[in-house]
Tab-separated table of C-alpha atoms in Angstrom:
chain	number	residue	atom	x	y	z
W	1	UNK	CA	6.537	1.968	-7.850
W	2	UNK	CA	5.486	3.233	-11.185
W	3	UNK	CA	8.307	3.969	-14.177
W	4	UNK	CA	7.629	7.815	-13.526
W	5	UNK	CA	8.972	8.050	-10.282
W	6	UNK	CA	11.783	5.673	-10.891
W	7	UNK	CA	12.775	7.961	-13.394
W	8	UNK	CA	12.548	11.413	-11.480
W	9	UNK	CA	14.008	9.605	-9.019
W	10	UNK	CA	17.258	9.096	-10.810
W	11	UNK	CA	17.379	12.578	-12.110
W	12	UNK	CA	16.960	13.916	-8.379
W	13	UNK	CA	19.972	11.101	-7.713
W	14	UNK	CA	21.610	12.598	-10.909
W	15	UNK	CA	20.864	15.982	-10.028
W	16	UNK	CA	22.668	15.539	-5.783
W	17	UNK	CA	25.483	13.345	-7.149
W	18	UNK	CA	26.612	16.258	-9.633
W	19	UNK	CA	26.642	18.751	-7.185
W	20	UNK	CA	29.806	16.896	-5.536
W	21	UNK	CA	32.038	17.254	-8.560
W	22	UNK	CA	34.196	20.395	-8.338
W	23	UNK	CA	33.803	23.519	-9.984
W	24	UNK	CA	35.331	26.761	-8.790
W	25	UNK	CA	34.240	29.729	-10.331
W	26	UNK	CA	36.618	32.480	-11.489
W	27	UNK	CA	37.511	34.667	-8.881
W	28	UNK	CA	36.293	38.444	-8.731
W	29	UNK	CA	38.092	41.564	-7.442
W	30	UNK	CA	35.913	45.203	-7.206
W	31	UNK	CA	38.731	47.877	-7.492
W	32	UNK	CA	40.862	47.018	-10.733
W	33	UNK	CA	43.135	49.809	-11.707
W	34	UNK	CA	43.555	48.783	-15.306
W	35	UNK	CA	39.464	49.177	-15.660
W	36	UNK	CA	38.711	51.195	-18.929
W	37	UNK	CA	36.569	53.346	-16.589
W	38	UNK	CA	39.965	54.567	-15.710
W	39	UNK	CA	41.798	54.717	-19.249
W	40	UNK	CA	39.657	58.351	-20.095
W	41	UNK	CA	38.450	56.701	-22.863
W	42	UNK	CA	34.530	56.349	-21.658
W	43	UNK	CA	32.081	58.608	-20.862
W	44	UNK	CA	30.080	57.974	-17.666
W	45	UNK	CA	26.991	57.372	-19.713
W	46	UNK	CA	28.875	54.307	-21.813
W	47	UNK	CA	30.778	53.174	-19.029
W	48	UNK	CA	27.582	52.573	-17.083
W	49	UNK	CA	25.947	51.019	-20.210
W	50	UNK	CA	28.981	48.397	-20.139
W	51	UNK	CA	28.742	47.774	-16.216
W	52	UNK	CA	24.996	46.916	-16.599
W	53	UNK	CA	25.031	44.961	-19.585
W	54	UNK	CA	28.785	43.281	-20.043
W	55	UNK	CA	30.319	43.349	-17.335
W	56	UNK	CA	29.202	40.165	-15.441
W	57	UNK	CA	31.218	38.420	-17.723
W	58	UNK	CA	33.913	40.586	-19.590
W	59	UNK	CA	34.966	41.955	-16.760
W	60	UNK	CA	36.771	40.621	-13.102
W	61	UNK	CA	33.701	42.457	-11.352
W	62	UNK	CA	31.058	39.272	-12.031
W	63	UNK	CA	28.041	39.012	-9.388
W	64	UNK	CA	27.436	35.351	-8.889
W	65	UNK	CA	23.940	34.687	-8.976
W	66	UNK	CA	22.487	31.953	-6.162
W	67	UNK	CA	22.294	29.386	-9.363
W	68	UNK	CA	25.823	30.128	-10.258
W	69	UNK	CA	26.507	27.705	-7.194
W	70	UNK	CA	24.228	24.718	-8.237
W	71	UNK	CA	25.175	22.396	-10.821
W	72	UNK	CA	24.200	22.411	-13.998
W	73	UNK	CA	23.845	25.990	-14.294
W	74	UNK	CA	27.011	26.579	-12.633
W	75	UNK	CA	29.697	24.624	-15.409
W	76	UNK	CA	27.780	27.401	-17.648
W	77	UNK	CA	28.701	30.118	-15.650
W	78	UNK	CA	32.285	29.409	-14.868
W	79	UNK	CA	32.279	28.591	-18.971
W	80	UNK	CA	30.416	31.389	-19.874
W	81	UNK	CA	32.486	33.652	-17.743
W	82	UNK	CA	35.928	32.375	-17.940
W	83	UNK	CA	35.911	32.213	-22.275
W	84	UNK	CA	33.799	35.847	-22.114
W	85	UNK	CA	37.385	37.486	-19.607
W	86	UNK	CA	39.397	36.202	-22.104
W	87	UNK	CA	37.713	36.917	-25.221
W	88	UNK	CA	37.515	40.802	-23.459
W	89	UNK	CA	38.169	41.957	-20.040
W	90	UNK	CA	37.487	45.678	-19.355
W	91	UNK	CA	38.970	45.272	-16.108
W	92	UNK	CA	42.560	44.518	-17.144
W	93	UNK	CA	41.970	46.996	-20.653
W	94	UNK	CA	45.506	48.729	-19.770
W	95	UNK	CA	47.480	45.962	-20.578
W	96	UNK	CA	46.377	45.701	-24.044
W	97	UNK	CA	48.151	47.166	-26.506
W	98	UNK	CA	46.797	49.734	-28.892
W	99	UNK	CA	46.607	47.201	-31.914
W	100	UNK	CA	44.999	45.171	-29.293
W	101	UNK	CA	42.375	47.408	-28.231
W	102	UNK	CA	41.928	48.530	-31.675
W	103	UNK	CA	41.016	44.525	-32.203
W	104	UNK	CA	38.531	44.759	-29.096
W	105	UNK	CA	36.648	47.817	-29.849
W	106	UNK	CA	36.091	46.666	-33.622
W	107	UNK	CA	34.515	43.288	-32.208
W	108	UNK	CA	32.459	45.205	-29.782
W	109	UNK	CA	31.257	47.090	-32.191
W	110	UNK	CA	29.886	44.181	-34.358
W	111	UNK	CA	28.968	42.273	-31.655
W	112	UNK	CA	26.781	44.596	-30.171
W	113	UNK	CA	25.824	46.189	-33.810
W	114	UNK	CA	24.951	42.842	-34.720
W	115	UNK	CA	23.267	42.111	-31.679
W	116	UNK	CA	25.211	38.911	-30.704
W	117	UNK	CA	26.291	40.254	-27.685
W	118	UNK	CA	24.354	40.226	-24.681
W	119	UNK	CA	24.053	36.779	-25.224
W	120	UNK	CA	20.370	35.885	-25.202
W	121	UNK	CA	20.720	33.284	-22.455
W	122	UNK	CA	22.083	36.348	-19.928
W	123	UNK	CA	19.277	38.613	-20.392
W	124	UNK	CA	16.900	35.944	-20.185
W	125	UNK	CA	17.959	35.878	-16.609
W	126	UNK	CA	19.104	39.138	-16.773
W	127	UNK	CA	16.711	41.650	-18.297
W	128	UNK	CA	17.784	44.477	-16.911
W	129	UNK	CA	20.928	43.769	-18.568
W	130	UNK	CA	18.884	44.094	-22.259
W	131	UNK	CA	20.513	46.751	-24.588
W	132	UNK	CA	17.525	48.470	-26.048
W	133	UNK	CA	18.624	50.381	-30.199
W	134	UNK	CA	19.086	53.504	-28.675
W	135	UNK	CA	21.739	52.179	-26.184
W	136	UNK	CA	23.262	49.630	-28.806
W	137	UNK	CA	23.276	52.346	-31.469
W	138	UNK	CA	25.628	54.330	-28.549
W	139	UNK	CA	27.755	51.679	-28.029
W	140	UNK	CA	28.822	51.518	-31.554
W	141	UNK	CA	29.197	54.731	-32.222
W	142	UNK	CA	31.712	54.933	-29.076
W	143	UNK	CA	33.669	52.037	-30.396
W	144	UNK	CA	33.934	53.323	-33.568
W	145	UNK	CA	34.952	57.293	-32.481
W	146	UNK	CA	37.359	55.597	-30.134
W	147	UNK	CA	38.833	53.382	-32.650
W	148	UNK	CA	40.103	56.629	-34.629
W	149	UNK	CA	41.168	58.259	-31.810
W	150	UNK	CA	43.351	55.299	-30.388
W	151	UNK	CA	44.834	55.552	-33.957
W	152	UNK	CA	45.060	58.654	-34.212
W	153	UNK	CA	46.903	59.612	-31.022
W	154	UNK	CA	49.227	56.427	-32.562
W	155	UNK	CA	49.909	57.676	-35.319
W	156	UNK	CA	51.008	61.462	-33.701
W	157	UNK	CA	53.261	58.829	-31.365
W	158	UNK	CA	54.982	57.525	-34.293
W	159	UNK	CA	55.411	61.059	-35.956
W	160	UNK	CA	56.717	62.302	-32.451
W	161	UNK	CA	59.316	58.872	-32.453
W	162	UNK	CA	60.075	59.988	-36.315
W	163	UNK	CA	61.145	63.431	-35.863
W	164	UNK	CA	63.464	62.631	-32.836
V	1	UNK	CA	-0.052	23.183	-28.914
V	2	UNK	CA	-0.635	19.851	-31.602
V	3	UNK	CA	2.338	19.136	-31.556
V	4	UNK	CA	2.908	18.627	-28.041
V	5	UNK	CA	-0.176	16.819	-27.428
V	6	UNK	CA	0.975	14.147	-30.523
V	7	UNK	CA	4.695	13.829	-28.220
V	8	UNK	CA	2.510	13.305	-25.281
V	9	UNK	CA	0.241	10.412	-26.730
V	10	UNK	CA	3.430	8.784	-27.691
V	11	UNK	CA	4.721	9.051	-24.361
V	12	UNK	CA	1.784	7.420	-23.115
V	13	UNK	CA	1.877	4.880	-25.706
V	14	UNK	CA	5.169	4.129	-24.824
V	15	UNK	CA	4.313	4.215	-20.502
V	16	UNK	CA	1.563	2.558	-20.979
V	17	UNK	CA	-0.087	4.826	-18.116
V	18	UNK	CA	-3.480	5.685	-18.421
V	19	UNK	CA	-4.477	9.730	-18.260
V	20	UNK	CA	-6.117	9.461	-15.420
V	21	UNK	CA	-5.123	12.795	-13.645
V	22	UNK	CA	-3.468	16.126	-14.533
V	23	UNK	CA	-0.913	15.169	-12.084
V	24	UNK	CA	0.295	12.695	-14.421
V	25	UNK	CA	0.128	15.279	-17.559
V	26	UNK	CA	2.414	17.095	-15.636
V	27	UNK	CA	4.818	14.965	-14.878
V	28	UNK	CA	4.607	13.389	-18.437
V	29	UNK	CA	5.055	16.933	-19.266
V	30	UNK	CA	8.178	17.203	-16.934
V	31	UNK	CA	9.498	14.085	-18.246
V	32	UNK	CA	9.437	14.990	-22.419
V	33	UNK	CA	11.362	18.677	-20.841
V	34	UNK	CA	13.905	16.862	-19.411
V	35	UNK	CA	14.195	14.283	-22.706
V	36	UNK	CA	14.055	17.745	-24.844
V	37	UNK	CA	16.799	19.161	-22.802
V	38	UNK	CA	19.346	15.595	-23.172
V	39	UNK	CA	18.227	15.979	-26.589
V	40	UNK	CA	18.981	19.162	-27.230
V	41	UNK	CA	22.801	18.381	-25.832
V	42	UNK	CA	23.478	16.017	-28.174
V	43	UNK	CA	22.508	18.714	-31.244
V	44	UNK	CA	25.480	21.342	-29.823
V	45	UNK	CA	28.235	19.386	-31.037
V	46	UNK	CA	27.016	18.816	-34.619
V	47	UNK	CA	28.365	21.691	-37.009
V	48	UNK	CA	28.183	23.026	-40.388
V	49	UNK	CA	30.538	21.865	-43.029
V	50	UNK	CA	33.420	24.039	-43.935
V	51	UNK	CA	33.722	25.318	-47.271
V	52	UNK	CA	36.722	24.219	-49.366
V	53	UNK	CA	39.256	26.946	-49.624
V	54	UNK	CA	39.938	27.799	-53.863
V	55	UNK	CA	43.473	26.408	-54.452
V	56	UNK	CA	46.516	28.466	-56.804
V	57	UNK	CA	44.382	31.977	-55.963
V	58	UNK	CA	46.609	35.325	-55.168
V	59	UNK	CA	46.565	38.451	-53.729
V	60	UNK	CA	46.997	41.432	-55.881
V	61	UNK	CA	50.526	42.421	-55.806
V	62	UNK	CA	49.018	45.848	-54.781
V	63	UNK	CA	48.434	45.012	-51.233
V	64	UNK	CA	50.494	47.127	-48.859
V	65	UNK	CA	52.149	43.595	-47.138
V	66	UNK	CA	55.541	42.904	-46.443
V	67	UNK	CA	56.522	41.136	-49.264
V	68	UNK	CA	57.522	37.756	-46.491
V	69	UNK	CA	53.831	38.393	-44.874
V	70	UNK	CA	52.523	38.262	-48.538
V	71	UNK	CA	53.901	34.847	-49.077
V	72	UNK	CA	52.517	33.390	-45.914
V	73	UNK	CA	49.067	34.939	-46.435
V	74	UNK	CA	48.153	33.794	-50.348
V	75	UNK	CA	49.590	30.562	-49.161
V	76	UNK	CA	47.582	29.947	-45.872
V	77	UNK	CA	44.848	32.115	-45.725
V	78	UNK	CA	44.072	33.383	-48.970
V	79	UNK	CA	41.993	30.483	-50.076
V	80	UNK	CA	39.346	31.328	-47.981
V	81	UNK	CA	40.006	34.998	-46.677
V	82	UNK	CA	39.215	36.772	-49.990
V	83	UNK	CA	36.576	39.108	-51.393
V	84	UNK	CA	34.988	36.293	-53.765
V	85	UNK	CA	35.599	33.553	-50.995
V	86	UNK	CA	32.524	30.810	-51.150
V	87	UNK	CA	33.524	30.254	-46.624
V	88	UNK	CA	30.824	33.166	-45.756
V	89	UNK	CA	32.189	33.125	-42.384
V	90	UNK	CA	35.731	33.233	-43.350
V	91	UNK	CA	35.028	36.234	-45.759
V	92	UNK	CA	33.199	37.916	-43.252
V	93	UNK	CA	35.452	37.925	-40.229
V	94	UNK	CA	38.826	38.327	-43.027
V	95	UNK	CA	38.999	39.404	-46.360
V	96	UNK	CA	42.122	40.433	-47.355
V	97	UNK	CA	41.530	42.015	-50.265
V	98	UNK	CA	39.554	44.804	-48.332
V	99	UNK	CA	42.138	45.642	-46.002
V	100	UNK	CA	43.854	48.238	-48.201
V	101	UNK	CA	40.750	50.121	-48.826
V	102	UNK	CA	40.358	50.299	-45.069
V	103	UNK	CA	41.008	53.516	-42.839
V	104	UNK	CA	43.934	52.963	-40.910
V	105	UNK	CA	41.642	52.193	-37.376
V	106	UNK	CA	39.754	49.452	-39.069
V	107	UNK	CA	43.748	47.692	-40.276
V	108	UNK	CA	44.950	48.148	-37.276
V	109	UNK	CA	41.944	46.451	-35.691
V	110	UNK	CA	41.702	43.815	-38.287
V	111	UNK	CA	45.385	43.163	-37.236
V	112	UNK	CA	44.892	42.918	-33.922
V	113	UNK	CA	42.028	40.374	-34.230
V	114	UNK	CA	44.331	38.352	-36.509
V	115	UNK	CA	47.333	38.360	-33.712
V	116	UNK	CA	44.909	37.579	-31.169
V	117	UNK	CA	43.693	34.473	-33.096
V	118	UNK	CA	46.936	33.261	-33.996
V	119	UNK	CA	48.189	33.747	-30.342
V	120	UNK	CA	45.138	31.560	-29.787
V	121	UNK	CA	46.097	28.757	-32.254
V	122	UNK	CA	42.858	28.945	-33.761
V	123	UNK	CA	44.027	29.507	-37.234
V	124	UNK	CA	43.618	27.400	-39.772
V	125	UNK	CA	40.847	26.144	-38.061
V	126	UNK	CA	41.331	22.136	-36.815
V	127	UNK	CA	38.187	20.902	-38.887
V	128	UNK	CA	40.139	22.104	-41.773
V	129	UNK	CA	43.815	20.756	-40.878
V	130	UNK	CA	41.623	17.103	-40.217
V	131	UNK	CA	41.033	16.820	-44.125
V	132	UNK	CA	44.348	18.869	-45.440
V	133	UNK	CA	47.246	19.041	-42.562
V	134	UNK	CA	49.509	20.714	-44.797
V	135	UNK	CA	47.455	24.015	-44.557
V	136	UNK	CA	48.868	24.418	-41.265
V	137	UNK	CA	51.238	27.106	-40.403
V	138	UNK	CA	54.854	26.616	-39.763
V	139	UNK	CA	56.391	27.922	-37.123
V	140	UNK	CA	58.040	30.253	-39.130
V	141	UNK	CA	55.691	31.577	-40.956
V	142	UNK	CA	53.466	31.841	-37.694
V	143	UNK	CA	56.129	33.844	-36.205
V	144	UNK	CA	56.197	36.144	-39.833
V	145	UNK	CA	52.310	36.802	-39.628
V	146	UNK	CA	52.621	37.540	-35.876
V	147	UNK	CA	55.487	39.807	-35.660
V	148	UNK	CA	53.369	41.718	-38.724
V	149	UNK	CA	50.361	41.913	-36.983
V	150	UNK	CA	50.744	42.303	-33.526
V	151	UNK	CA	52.158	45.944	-35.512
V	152	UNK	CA	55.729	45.267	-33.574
V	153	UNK	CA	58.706	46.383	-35.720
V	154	UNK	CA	61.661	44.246	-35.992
Protein backbone atom coordinates (compact mmCIF):
# COMPACT_ATOMS: atom_id res chain seq x y z
CA UNK A 1 0.00 0.00 0.00
CA UNK A 2 1.18 3.46 -0.71
CA UNK A 3 1.64 6.23 2.38
CA UNK A 4 -1.58 8.02 0.92
CA UNK A 5 -3.95 5.52 1.66
CA UNK A 6 -2.42 4.53 4.91
CA UNK A 7 -3.02 7.88 5.86
CA UNK A 8 -6.76 8.40 4.71
CA UNK A 9 -7.11 5.32 6.06
CA UNK A 10 -6.47 6.38 9.59
CA UNK A 11 -8.48 9.49 9.29
CA UNK A 12 -11.57 7.30 8.04
CA UNK A 13 -10.47 5.02 11.36
CA UNK A 14 -10.21 8.44 13.19
CA UNK A 15 -13.18 9.77 11.72
CA UNK A 16 -15.70 6.05 12.86
CA UNK A 17 -13.88 5.78 16.21
CA UNK A 18 -15.01 9.48 17.18
CA UNK A 19 -18.37 9.00 16.36
CA UNK A 20 -18.63 6.50 19.50
CA UNK A 21 -17.72 9.09 22.09
CA UNK A 22 -20.82 10.73 23.58
CA UNK A 23 -22.23 13.92 22.90
CA UNK A 24 -25.82 14.86 23.60
CA UNK A 25 -27.00 17.89 22.25
CA UNK A 26 -29.06 20.41 24.25
CA UNK A 27 -32.48 19.59 24.30
CA UNK A 28 -35.23 21.75 22.41
CA UNK A 29 -38.85 22.53 23.38
CA UNK A 30 -41.31 24.56 20.57
CA UNK A 31 -43.91 26.32 22.87
CA UNK A 32 -41.90 28.36 25.62
CA UNK A 33 -44.07 30.75 27.48
CA UNK A 34 -41.31 33.02 28.65
CA UNK A 35 -40.42 33.63 24.67
CA UNK A 36 -39.95 37.48 24.10
CA UNK A 37 -42.46 36.93 21.25
CA UNK A 38 -44.74 36.87 24.19
CA UNK A 39 -43.27 39.76 26.51
CA UNK A 40 -45.11 42.65 23.91
CA UNK A 41 -41.94 43.92 23.49
CA UNK A 42 -41.41 42.83 19.55
CA UNK A 43 -43.04 43.60 16.64
CA UNK A 44 -43.89 40.70 14.30
CA UNK A 45 -41.50 42.05 11.74
CA UNK A 46 -38.35 41.87 14.46
CA UNK A 47 -39.52 38.92 16.06
CA UNK A 48 -39.40 37.07 12.76
CA UNK A 49 -35.99 38.69 11.96
CA UNK A 50 -34.71 37.01 15.36
CA UNK A 51 -36.42 33.49 14.61
CA UNK A 52 -34.62 33.37 11.19
CA UNK A 53 -31.39 34.60 12.06
CA UNK A 54 -30.72 33.89 16.08
CA UNK A 55 -32.69 31.72 17.12
CA UNK A 56 -31.02 28.33 16.31
CA UNK A 57 -28.83 29.07 18.95
CA UNK A 58 -30.10 31.80 21.47
CA UNK A 59 -33.05 30.32 21.79
CA UNK A 60 -34.54 26.55 23.19
CA UNK A 61 -36.24 26.30 19.60
CA UNK A 62 -32.72 25.01 17.72
CA UNK A 63 -33.31 22.81 14.41
CA UNK A 64 -30.58 20.24 14.40
CA UNK A 65 -29.17 19.99 11.15
CA UNK A 66 -28.29 16.14 9.78
CA UNK A 67 -24.40 17.18 10.57
CA UNK A 68 -25.32 18.26 14.01
CA UNK A 69 -25.35 14.34 14.61
CA UNK A 70 -21.86 13.46 13.11
CA UNK A 71 -18.79 14.13 14.87
CA UNK A 72 -16.74 16.71 14.43
CA UNK A 73 -19.29 19.09 13.49
CA UNK A 74 -21.47 18.03 16.18
CA UNK A 75 -18.99 19.03 19.59
CA UNK A 76 -19.42 22.53 17.59
CA UNK A 77 -22.91 22.52 17.67
CA UNK A 78 -23.67 21.39 21.15
CA UNK A 79 -20.68 24.20 21.96
CA UNK A 80 -21.90 26.63 19.79
CA UNK A 81 -25.39 26.22 21.04
CA UNK A 82 -25.11 25.54 24.64
CA UNK A 83 -22.49 28.92 25.36
CA UNK A 84 -24.92 31.01 22.63
CA UNK A 85 -28.51 29.89 25.40
CA UNK A 86 -26.56 31.08 27.99
CA UNK A 87 -24.92 34.05 26.73
CA UNK A 88 -28.92 34.95 25.55
CA UNK A 89 -31.95 32.88 25.43
CA UNK A 90 -35.09 34.56 23.98
CA UNK A 91 -36.99 31.68 24.97
CA UNK A 92 -36.67 31.98 28.75
CA UNK A 93 -36.46 36.29 28.30
CA UNK A 94 -39.18 36.53 31.28
CA UNK A 95 -37.02 35.49 33.82
CA UNK A 96 -34.56 38.14 33.36
CA UNK A 97 -34.73 40.95 35.21
CA UNK A 98 -35.04 44.42 33.82
CA UNK A 99 -31.28 45.35 34.58
CA UNK A 100 -30.81 42.07 32.97
CA UNK A 101 -32.53 42.61 29.85
CA UNK A 102 -31.33 46.05 29.77
CA UNK A 103 -27.67 44.11 29.69
CA UNK A 104 -29.03 41.81 26.73
CA UNK A 105 -30.54 44.28 24.48
CA UNK A 106 -27.34 46.64 24.76
CA UNK A 107 -25.13 43.53 23.61
CA UNK A 108 -27.52 42.77 20.87
CA UNK A 109 -27.33 45.85 19.76
CA UNK A 110 -23.47 45.89 19.30
CA UNK A 111 -23.31 42.61 18.32
CA UNK A 112 -25.45 42.85 15.54
CA UNK A 113 -24.38 46.74 14.91
CA UNK A 114 -21.03 45.50 14.82
CA UNK A 115 -21.79 42.66 12.82
CA UNK A 116 -20.32 39.93 15.13
CA UNK A 117 -23.36 38.28 15.45
CA UNK A 118 -24.59 35.89 13.09
CA UNK A 119 -21.51 34.28 13.51
CA UNK A 120 -19.93 33.82 10.09
CA UNK A 121 -19.56 30.05 10.46
CA UNK A 122 -23.74 29.82 10.82
CA UNK A 123 -24.57 31.60 7.76
CA UNK A 124 -22.02 29.90 5.90
CA UNK A 125 -24.28 26.97 6.36
CA UNK A 126 -27.01 29.01 6.91
CA UNK A 127 -27.52 31.79 4.38
CA UNK A 128 -30.79 32.33 4.69
CA UNK A 129 -30.05 33.17 8.13
CA UNK A 130 -27.69 36.38 6.69
CA UNK A 131 -28.83 39.79 8.17
CA UNK A 132 -28.61 42.06 5.19
CA UNK A 133 -27.99 46.50 6.58
CA UNK A 134 -31.42 47.13 6.22
CA UNK A 135 -32.46 44.28 8.63
CA UNK A 136 -29.32 44.83 10.99
CA UNK A 137 -29.93 48.59 10.95
CA UNK A 138 -33.72 47.37 12.40
CA UNK A 139 -32.46 45.32 14.86
CA UNK A 140 -30.57 48.03 16.49
CA UNK A 141 -32.79 50.48 16.38
CA UNK A 142 -35.36 48.01 18.28
CA UNK A 143 -32.81 47.30 20.91
CA UNK A 144 -32.06 50.61 21.45
CA UNK A 145 -36.04 52.08 21.54
CA UNK A 146 -36.64 49.13 23.81
CA UNK A 147 -33.82 49.80 26.04
CA UNK A 148 -35.53 53.29 27.01
CA UNK A 149 -38.68 51.97 27.29
CA UNK A 150 -37.71 49.02 29.71
CA UNK A 151 -36.22 52.00 31.68
CA UNK A 152 -38.55 54.05 31.38
CA UNK A 153 -41.58 52.01 32.48
CA UNK A 154 -38.76 51.30 35.56
CA UNK A 155 -38.32 54.24 36.44
CA UNK A 156 -42.48 55.17 36.56
CA UNK A 157 -42.30 51.68 38.85
CA UNK A 158 -40.02 53.21 41.23
CA UNK A 159 -41.93 56.64 41.27
CA UNK A 160 -45.23 54.54 41.75
CA UNK A 161 -43.18 52.44 44.89
CA UNK A 162 -42.02 56.19 46.05
CA UNK A 163 -45.23 57.85 46.39
CA UNK A 164 -46.90 54.89 48.30
CA UNK B 1 -2.93 29.70 -6.82
CA UNK B 2 1.36 29.89 -6.35
CA UNK B 3 1.18 29.36 -3.34
CA UNK B 4 -0.58 26.22 -3.27
CA UNK B 5 1.23 24.72 -6.03
CA UNK B 6 4.82 25.59 -3.93
CA UNK B 7 2.85 23.46 -0.64
CA UNK B 8 2.10 20.84 -3.14
CA UNK B 9 5.74 20.33 -4.58
CA UNK B 10 6.80 20.06 -1.04
CA UNK B 11 4.37 17.52 -0.37
CA UNK B 12 5.64 15.61 -3.13
CA UNK B 13 9.09 16.18 -2.16
CA UNK B 14 8.38 14.95 1.03
CA UNK B 15 6.04 11.55 -0.52
CA UNK B 16 8.27 11.01 -2.81
CA UNK B 17 5.25 10.10 -5.28
CA UNK B 18 5.57 10.93 -8.68
CA UNK B 19 2.56 13.23 -10.41
CA UNK B 20 1.53 10.83 -12.41
CA UNK B 21 -2.33 11.37 -12.33
CA UNK B 22 -4.83 14.03 -11.19
CA UNK B 23 -6.10 11.43 -8.93
CA UNK B 24 -3.12 11.81 -6.93
CA UNK B 25 -3.30 15.87 -7.05
CA UNK B 26 -6.38 15.36 -5.48
CA UNK B 27 -5.73 13.42 -2.88
CA UNK B 28 -2.40 15.35 -2.23
CA UNK B 29 -4.81 18.11 -2.30
CA UNK B 30 -7.11 16.33 0.31
CA UNK B 31 -4.24 15.50 2.36
CA UNK B 32 -2.54 19.39 2.81
CA UNK B 33 -6.79 20.27 3.76
CA UNK B 34 -6.81 17.98 6.32
CA UNK B 35 -2.97 19.09 7.60
CA UNK B 36 -4.42 22.87 7.19
CA UNK B 37 -7.36 22.01 9.26
CA UNK B 38 -4.97 20.13 12.44
CA UNK B 39 -3.04 23.12 11.84
CA UNK B 40 -5.35 25.52 12.10
CA UNK B 41 -6.46 23.84 15.72
CA UNK B 42 -3.43 24.30 17.18
CA UNK B 43 -3.55 28.39 16.25
CA UNK B 44 -7.14 28.75 18.43
CA UNK B 45 -5.57 28.50 21.65
CA UNK B 46 -2.78 31.06 21.15
CA UNK B 47 -3.98 34.66 22.33
CA UNK B 48 -3.05 38.17 22.45
CA UNK B 49 -1.19 39.55 25.38
CA UNK B 50 -3.07 41.51 27.92
CA UNK B 51 -2.23 44.94 28.53
CA UNK B 52 -0.89 45.90 31.97
CA UNK B 53 -3.49 47.67 33.98
CA UNK B 54 -1.89 51.57 35.17
CA UNK B 55 -1.32 51.13 38.95
CA UNK B 56 -2.32 54.18 41.91
CA UNK B 57 -5.03 55.64 39.07
CA UNK B 58 -8.65 56.95 40.50
CA UNK B 59 -11.91 57.65 39.65
CA UNK B 60 -13.11 61.15 39.88
CA UNK B 61 -14.78 61.59 43.12
CA UNK B 62 -17.69 62.85 40.87
CA UNK B 63 -18.93 59.51 39.88
CA UNK B 64 -22.44 58.82 41.11
CA UNK B 65 -21.06 55.30 43.07
CA UNK B 66 -21.74 54.25 46.38
CA UNK B 67 -18.98 55.44 48.11
CA UNK B 68 -18.16 51.18 49.24
CA UNK B 69 -18.70 50.34 45.28
CA UNK B 70 -16.18 53.24 44.63
CA UNK B 71 -13.53 51.60 46.67
CA UNK B 72 -13.87 48.23 45.08
CA UNK B 73 -13.95 49.65 41.54
CA UNK B 74 -10.58 52.13 41.49
CA UNK B 75 -9.08 49.22 43.28
CA UNK B 76 -10.00 46.26 40.91
CA UNK B 77 -11.13 47.49 37.84
CA UNK B 78 -10.07 50.87 37.38
CA UNK B 79 -6.66 50.08 36.07
CA UNK B 80 -7.89 48.96 33.01
CA UNK B 81 -11.67 50.08 32.78
CA UNK B 82 -10.96 53.82 32.22
CA UNK B 83 -11.35 56.40 29.47
CA UNK B 84 -7.40 56.66 28.82
CA UNK B 85 -6.99 52.79 29.46
CA UNK B 86 -4.01 51.35 27.00
CA UNK B 87 -6.42 47.36 27.34
CA UNK B 88 -8.54 48.46 24.05
CA UNK B 89 -10.77 45.70 24.84
CA UNK B 90 -11.16 46.46 28.41
CA UNK B 91 -11.96 50.20 27.57
CA UNK B 92 -14.27 49.23 25.09
CA UNK B 93 -16.55 46.75 26.78
CA UNK B 94 -16.08 49.16 30.44
CA UNK B 95 -15.05 52.48 30.95
CA UNK B 96 -16.04 53.82 33.95
CA UNK B 97 -15.47 57.11 33.57
CA UNK B 98 -18.28 57.26 30.83
CA UNK B 99 -20.90 55.83 32.81
CA UNK B 100 -22.08 59.10 34.36
CA UNK B 101 -22.45 60.80 31.11
CA UNK B 102 -24.65 57.90 30.09
CA UNK B 103 -28.60 58.01 29.78
CA UNK B 104 -29.98 56.06 32.40
CA UNK B 105 -30.85 52.82 29.75
CA UNK B 106 -27.28 52.59 28.69
CA UNK B 107 -26.18 52.42 33.07
CA UNK B 108 -28.54 50.25 33.67
CA UNK B 109 -27.40 48.04 30.81
CA UNK B 110 -23.79 48.56 31.47
CA UNK B 111 -24.77 47.24 34.99
CA UNK B 112 -26.36 44.45 34.02
CA UNK B 113 -23.50 43.24 31.75
CA UNK B 114 -21.17 43.82 34.72
CA UNK B 115 -23.50 41.51 37.18
CA UNK B 116 -23.77 39.06 34.56
CA UNK B 117 -19.94 38.78 34.25
CA UNK B 118 -19.25 38.71 37.76
CA UNK B 119 -22.03 36.03 38.30
CA UNK B 120 -19.90 34.36 35.64
CA UNK B 121 -16.53 34.65 37.48
CA UNK B 122 -15.03 36.04 34.55
CA UNK B 123 -13.76 39.14 36.14
CA UNK B 124 -10.55 39.93 36.54
CA UNK B 125 -9.88 37.87 33.80
CA UNK B 126 -7.58 34.47 34.79
CA UNK B 127 -4.66 35.48 32.30
CA UNK B 128 -4.42 38.46 34.44
CA UNK B 129 -4.76 36.86 38.11
CA UNK B 130 -1.76 34.20 36.54
CA UNK B 131 0.85 37.18 36.65
CA UNK B 132 -0.80 39.39 39.70
CA UNK B 133 -3.29 37.11 42.02
CA UNK B 134 -3.86 39.85 44.27
CA UNK B 135 -6.08 41.67 41.65
CA UNK B 136 -8.63 39.23 42.41
CA UNK B 137 -11.80 40.09 44.08
CA UNK B 138 -12.66 39.20 47.58
CA UNK B 139 -15.57 37.82 48.40
CA UNK B 140 -16.64 40.79 49.91
CA UNK B 141 -16.06 43.09 47.68
CA UNK B 142 -17.60 40.68 44.95
CA UNK B 143 -20.66 40.62 46.93
CA UNK B 144 -20.40 44.90 47.17
CA UNK B 145 -20.09 45.22 43.25
CA UNK B 146 -22.90 42.64 42.81
CA UNK B 147 -25.49 43.75 45.14
CA UNK B 148 -24.71 47.39 43.24
CA UNK B 149 -25.14 46.18 40.00
CA UNK B 150 -27.52 43.63 39.74
CA UNK B 151 -29.57 47.36 40.78
CA UNK B 152 -31.02 45.32 44.05
CA UNK B 153 -31.38 47.64 47.08
CA UNK B 154 -30.26 46.52 50.38
Amino acid sequence: MKRWQYILGGIGLVFVVIQFIPNELPPTTQQNTGDISTSGLVSKEIADLLKTSCYSCHSNETNYPWYSYVAPTSWLMKKDVSEGREELNFSTWLDYDTTKMLGKLDDISSEVGEGRMPMKIYTLMHPSAKLDETQRASIVAWAEETMDKIAEEEEEEEVEASDN
Amino acid sequence: MHFLSNEVDELQKLAEIPFTNLNTIMKKLLFLAVLTLTGSLFFQGISKQEQEPEPNLILSTEAALPDDVKAVVDKKCYGCHNANSKNEKGKAKLDWDALDGMKKSKRKAAMGEIAEVLEKGEMPPKKFLENKPEGALTEAELATLAQWSSGKKK
